[in-house]
Amino acid sequence: TRSYQERLDTLEKVRDAGIKVCSGGIVGLGETVRDRAGLLTQLANLPKAPESVPINMLVKVKGTPLADNDDVDAFDFIRTIAV
């Protein structure tokens, strides 16, 4: 497990190595709307924004620890992407 800062440092090192940066998130892991906005704000405010920011919705699989997570409302998901 890496700290949040270590993850940000990795993005910088990847870019410094001349590699295009792709960084996004999965919605539906138990995060709040504020958490989602914070991730997107952090990525948007990097010295150079990532070339790709994929946002995916959790695909729940029966028998796994996240199988009983609340479903993400489709419009909430769209709002997250629209940010």
Short mmCIF file of N, CA and C in Angstrom, two decimals:
data_model
loop_
_atom_site.label_atom_id
_atom_site.label_comp_id
_atom_site.label_asym_id
_atom_site.label_seq_id
_atom_site.Cartn_x
_atom_site.Cartn_y
_atom_site.Cartn_z
N THR A 1 0.84 -1.18 0.00
CA THR A 1 0.00 0.00 0.00
C THR A 1 0.88 1.24 0.00
N ARG A 2 0.52 2.18 -0.80
CA ARG A 2 1.26 3.43 -0.92
C ARG A 2 0.42 4.58 -0.36
N SER A 3 1.11 5.59 0.13
CA SER A 3 0.40 6.78 0.60
C SER A 3 -0.09 7.58 -0.60
N TYR A 4 -1.01 8.48 -0.33
CA TYR A 4 -1.54 9.33 -1.40
C TYR A 4 -0.41 10.14 -2.03
N GLN A 5 0.48 10.69 -1.20
CA GLN A 5 1.59 11.48 -1.72
C GLN A 5 2.52 10.63 -2.58
N GLU A 6 2.74 9.39 -2.17
CA GLU A 6 3.59 8.50 -2.99
C GLU A 6 2.96 8.26 -4.36
N ARG A 7 1.66 8.17 -4.39
CA ARG A 7 0.97 7.98 -5.67
C ARG A 7 1.12 9.22 -6.56
N LEU A 8 1.01 10.40 -5.95
CA LEU A 8 1.22 11.64 -6.71
C LEU A 8 2.66 11.74 -7.20
N ASP A 9 3.60 11.35 -6.35
CA ASP A 9 5.02 11.35 -6.74
C ASP A 9 5.26 10.41 -7.92
N THR A 10 4.57 9.28 -7.93
CA THR A 10 4.71 8.33 -9.04
C THR A 10 4.25 8.95 -10.34
N LEU A 11 3.14 9.68 -10.31
CA LEU A 11 2.67 10.35 -11.52
C LEU A 11 3.73 11.31 -12.06
N GLU A 12 4.36 12.05 -11.16
CA GLU A 12 5.41 12.99 -11.56
C GLU A 12 6.60 12.25 -12.18
N LYS A 13 7.00 11.15 -11.56
CA LYS A 13 8.13 10.37 -12.07
C LYS A 13 7.82 9.76 -13.44
N VAL A 14 6.59 9.31 -13.62
CA VAL A 14 6.18 8.76 -14.91
C VAL A 14 6.28 9.84 -15.98
N ARG A 15 5.76 11.02 -15.67
CA ARG A 15 5.82 12.12 -16.64
C ARG A 15 7.27 12.52 -16.92
N ASP A 16 8.09 12.60 -15.87
CA ASP A 16 9.51 12.94 -16.05
C ASP A 16 10.24 11.94 -16.92
N ALA A 17 9.75 10.70 -16.95
CA ALA A 17 10.35 9.65 -17.78
C ALA A 17 9.87 9.72 -19.23
N GLY A 18 9.01 10.69 -19.52
CA GLY A 18 8.52 10.87 -20.88
C GLY A 18 7.33 9.99 -21.24
N ILE A 19 6.69 9.44 -20.23
CA ILE A 19 5.54 8.57 -20.45
C ILE A 19 4.25 9.37 -20.23
N LYS A 20 3.28 9.18 -21.11
CA LYS A 20 1.99 9.85 -20.93
C LYS A 20 1.31 9.32 -19.68
N VAL A 21 0.69 10.22 -18.93
CA VAL A 21 0.07 9.87 -17.66
C VAL A 21 -1.42 9.57 -17.84
N CYS A 22 -1.84 8.45 -17.26
CA CYS A 22 -3.24 8.05 -17.21
C CYS A 22 -3.55 7.77 -15.75
N SER A 23 -4.49 8.52 -15.19
CA SER A 23 -4.84 8.33 -13.78
C SER A 23 -6.31 8.69 -13.59
N GLY A 24 -7.04 7.80 -12.96
CA GLY A 24 -8.46 8.04 -12.75
C GLY A 24 -8.94 7.36 -11.49
N GLY A 25 -10.17 6.89 -11.51
CA GLY A 25 -10.70 6.27 -10.31
C GLY A 25 -11.90 5.38 -10.59
N ILE A 26 -12.29 4.68 -9.55
CA ILE A 26 -13.46 3.82 -9.59
C ILE A 26 -14.49 4.41 -8.63
N VAL A 27 -15.68 4.65 -9.13
CA VAL A 27 -16.77 5.19 -8.32
C VAL A 27 -17.59 4.02 -7.77
N GLY A 28 -17.93 4.10 -6.48
CA GLY A 28 -18.76 3.07 -5.87
C GLY A 28 -18.03 2.24 -4.84
N LEU A 29 -16.85 2.70 -4.44
CA LEU A 29 -16.06 1.97 -3.45
C LEU A 29 -16.40 2.38 -2.02
N GLY A 30 -17.36 3.29 -1.89
CA GLY A 30 -17.74 3.78 -0.57
C GLY A 30 -17.33 5.22 -0.34
N GLU A 31 -16.83 5.86 -1.39
CA GLU A 31 -16.39 7.25 -1.29
C GLU A 31 -17.59 8.19 -1.24
N THR A 32 -17.33 9.42 -0.83
CA THR A 32 -18.36 10.45 -0.82
C THR A 32 -18.27 11.26 -2.11
N VAL A 33 -19.29 12.07 -2.34
CA VAL A 33 -19.26 12.98 -3.49
C VAL A 33 -18.07 13.92 -3.36
N ARG A 34 -17.79 14.35 -2.14
CA ARG A 34 -16.64 15.23 -1.90
C ARG A 34 -15.33 14.52 -2.24
N ASP A 35 -15.23 13.23 -1.91
CA ASP A 35 -14.04 12.45 -2.27
C ASP A 35 -13.85 12.42 -3.78
N ARG A 36 -14.93 12.22 -4.50
CA ARG A 36 -14.85 12.17 -5.97
C ARG A 36 -14.37 13.50 -6.52
N ALA A 37 -14.97 14.57 -6.03
CA ALA A 37 -14.58 15.91 -6.49
C ALA A 37 -13.13 16.20 -6.12
N GLY A 38 -12.72 15.75 -4.95
CA GLY A 38 -11.34 15.97 -4.52
C GLY A 38 -10.34 15.29 -5.42
N LEU A 39 -10.63 14.05 -5.83
CA LEU A 39 -9.74 13.34 -6.75
C LEU A 39 -9.61 14.10 -8.06
N LEU A 40 -10.73 14.49 -8.63
CA LEU A 40 -10.70 15.20 -9.91
C LEU A 40 -10.02 16.55 -9.79
N THR A 41 -10.25 17.24 -8.68
CA THR A 41 -9.59 18.53 -8.45
C THR A 41 -8.08 18.35 -8.35
N GLN A 42 -7.67 17.33 -7.60
CA GLN A 42 -6.24 17.05 -7.45
C GLN A 42 -5.59 16.78 -8.81
N LEU A 43 -6.23 15.95 -9.62
CA LEU A 43 -5.67 15.63 -10.93
C LEU A 43 -5.64 16.86 -11.84
N ALA A 44 -6.69 17.67 -11.78
CA ALA A 44 -6.75 18.87 -12.62
C ALA A 44 -5.71 19.91 -12.22
N ASN A 45 -5.29 19.89 -10.96
CA ASN A 45 -4.34 20.89 -10.47
C ASN A 45 -2.90 20.40 -10.41
N LEU A 46 -2.63 19.25 -11.00
CA LEU A 46 -1.24 18.81 -11.11
C LEU A 46 -0.51 19.81 -12.01
N PRO A 47 0.82 19.89 -11.90
CA PRO A 47 1.55 20.82 -12.78
C PRO A 47 1.18 20.65 -14.25
N LYS A 48 0.93 19.42 -14.67
CA LYS A 48 0.39 19.15 -16.00
C LYS A 48 -0.66 18.05 -15.82
N ALA A 49 -1.86 18.31 -16.31
CA ALA A 49 -2.96 17.35 -16.14
C ALA A 49 -2.65 16.05 -16.88
N PRO A 50 -3.16 14.92 -16.40
CA PRO A 50 -2.97 13.65 -17.10
C PRO A 50 -3.58 13.70 -18.50
N GLU A 51 -3.00 12.94 -19.40
CA GLU A 51 -3.54 12.87 -20.76
C GLU A 51 -4.86 12.10 -20.78
N SER A 52 -5.05 11.23 -19.82
CA SER A 52 -6.27 10.42 -19.75
C SER A 52 -6.71 10.29 -18.30
N VAL A 53 -8.02 10.48 -18.06
CA VAL A 53 -8.57 10.35 -16.71
C VAL A 53 -9.82 9.45 -16.79
N PRO A 54 -9.61 8.14 -16.81
CA PRO A 54 -10.77 7.25 -16.87
C PRO A 54 -11.50 7.20 -15.53
N ILE A 55 -12.80 7.28 -15.58
CA ILE A 55 -13.64 7.15 -14.39
C ILE A 55 -14.56 5.96 -14.65
N ASN A 56 -14.47 4.97 -13.80
CA ASN A 56 -15.25 3.74 -13.97
C ASN A 56 -16.17 3.54 -12.78
N MET A 57 -17.23 2.77 -12.99
CA MET A 57 -18.14 2.41 -11.90
C MET A 57 -17.80 1.00 -11.44
N LEU A 58 -17.82 0.81 -10.13
CA LEU A 58 -17.55 -0.50 -9.56
C LEU A 58 -18.48 -1.54 -10.16
N VAL A 59 -17.89 -2.64 -10.60
CA VAL A 59 -18.66 -3.79 -11.04
C VAL A 59 -18.64 -4.77 -9.87
N LYS A 60 -19.79 -4.89 -9.21
CA LYS A 60 -19.86 -5.73 -8.01
C LYS A 60 -19.93 -7.20 -8.41
N VAL A 61 -19.18 -8.01 -7.67
CA VAL A 61 -19.15 -9.45 -7.92
C VAL A 61 -19.58 -10.16 -6.64
N LYS A 62 -20.60 -10.99 -6.75
CA LYS A 62 -21.13 -11.73 -5.61
C LYS A 62 -20.00 -12.50 -4.92
N GLY A 63 -20.00 -12.43 -3.59
CA GLY A 63 -19.01 -13.17 -2.82
C GLY A 63 -17.73 -12.40 -2.54
N THR A 64 -17.63 -11.17 -3.05
CA THR A 64 -16.45 -10.35 -2.80
C THR A 64 -16.77 -9.31 -1.72
N PRO A 65 -15.75 -8.72 -1.10
CA PRO A 65 -15.99 -7.77 0.00
C PRO A 65 -16.85 -6.56 -0.38
N LEU A 66 -16.85 -6.16 -1.65
CA LEU A 66 -17.61 -4.97 -2.05
C LEU A 66 -18.94 -5.30 -2.71
N ALA A 67 -19.31 -6.56 -2.69
CA ALA A 67 -20.54 -7.00 -3.37
C ALA A 67 -21.80 -6.33 -2.84
N ASP A 68 -21.78 -5.95 -1.57
CA ASP A 68 -22.97 -5.34 -0.97
C ASP A 68 -22.91 -3.82 -0.90
N ASN A 69 -21.91 -3.22 -1.54
CA ASN A 69 -21.85 -1.75 -1.58
C ASN A 69 -23.11 -1.20 -2.22
N ASP A 70 -23.49 0.01 -1.80
CA ASP A 70 -24.65 0.67 -2.41
C ASP A 70 -24.37 0.91 -3.89
N ASP A 71 -25.42 0.79 -4.71
CA ASP A 71 -25.29 1.11 -6.12
C ASP A 71 -25.09 2.62 -6.27
N VAL A 72 -24.34 3.00 -7.27
CA VAL A 72 -24.15 4.42 -7.58
C VAL A 72 -25.27 4.82 -8.54
N ASP A 73 -26.00 5.87 -8.18
CA ASP A 73 -27.05 6.37 -9.04
C ASP A 73 -26.45 6.80 -10.38
N ALA A 74 -27.12 6.43 -11.47
CA ALA A 74 -26.59 6.74 -12.80
C ALA A 74 -26.34 8.23 -12.99
N PHE A 75 -27.24 9.07 -12.49
CA PHE A 75 -27.06 10.51 -12.65
C PHE A 75 -25.90 11.02 -11.79
N ASP A 76 -25.70 10.44 -10.61
CA ASP A 76 -24.54 10.82 -9.80
C ASP A 76 -23.24 10.45 -10.52
N PHE A 77 -23.25 9.30 -11.17
CA PHE A 77 -22.07 8.88 -11.94
C PHE A 77 -21.80 9.87 -13.07
N ILE A 78 -22.85 10.24 -13.79
CA ILE A 78 -22.70 11.20 -14.89
C ILE A 78 -22.22 12.54 -14.37
N ARG A 79 -22.73 12.97 -13.22
CA ARG A 79 -22.28 14.24 -12.62
C ARG A 79 -20.79 14.18 -12.30
N THR A 80 -20.33 13.04 -11.81
CA THR A 80 -18.91 12.88 -11.50
C THR A 80 -18.08 13.07 -12.76
N ILE A 81 -18.49 12.45 -13.84
CA ILE A 81 -17.75 12.56 -15.10
C ILE A 81 -17.81 13.99 -15.63
N ALA A 82 -18.95 14.64 -15.46
CA ALA A 82 -19.13 15.99 -15.98
C ALA A 82 -18.26 17.02 -15.28
N VAL A 83 -17.83 16.71 -14.06
CA VAL A 83 -16.98 17.66 -13.32
C VAL A 83 -15.76 17.92 -14.14
#
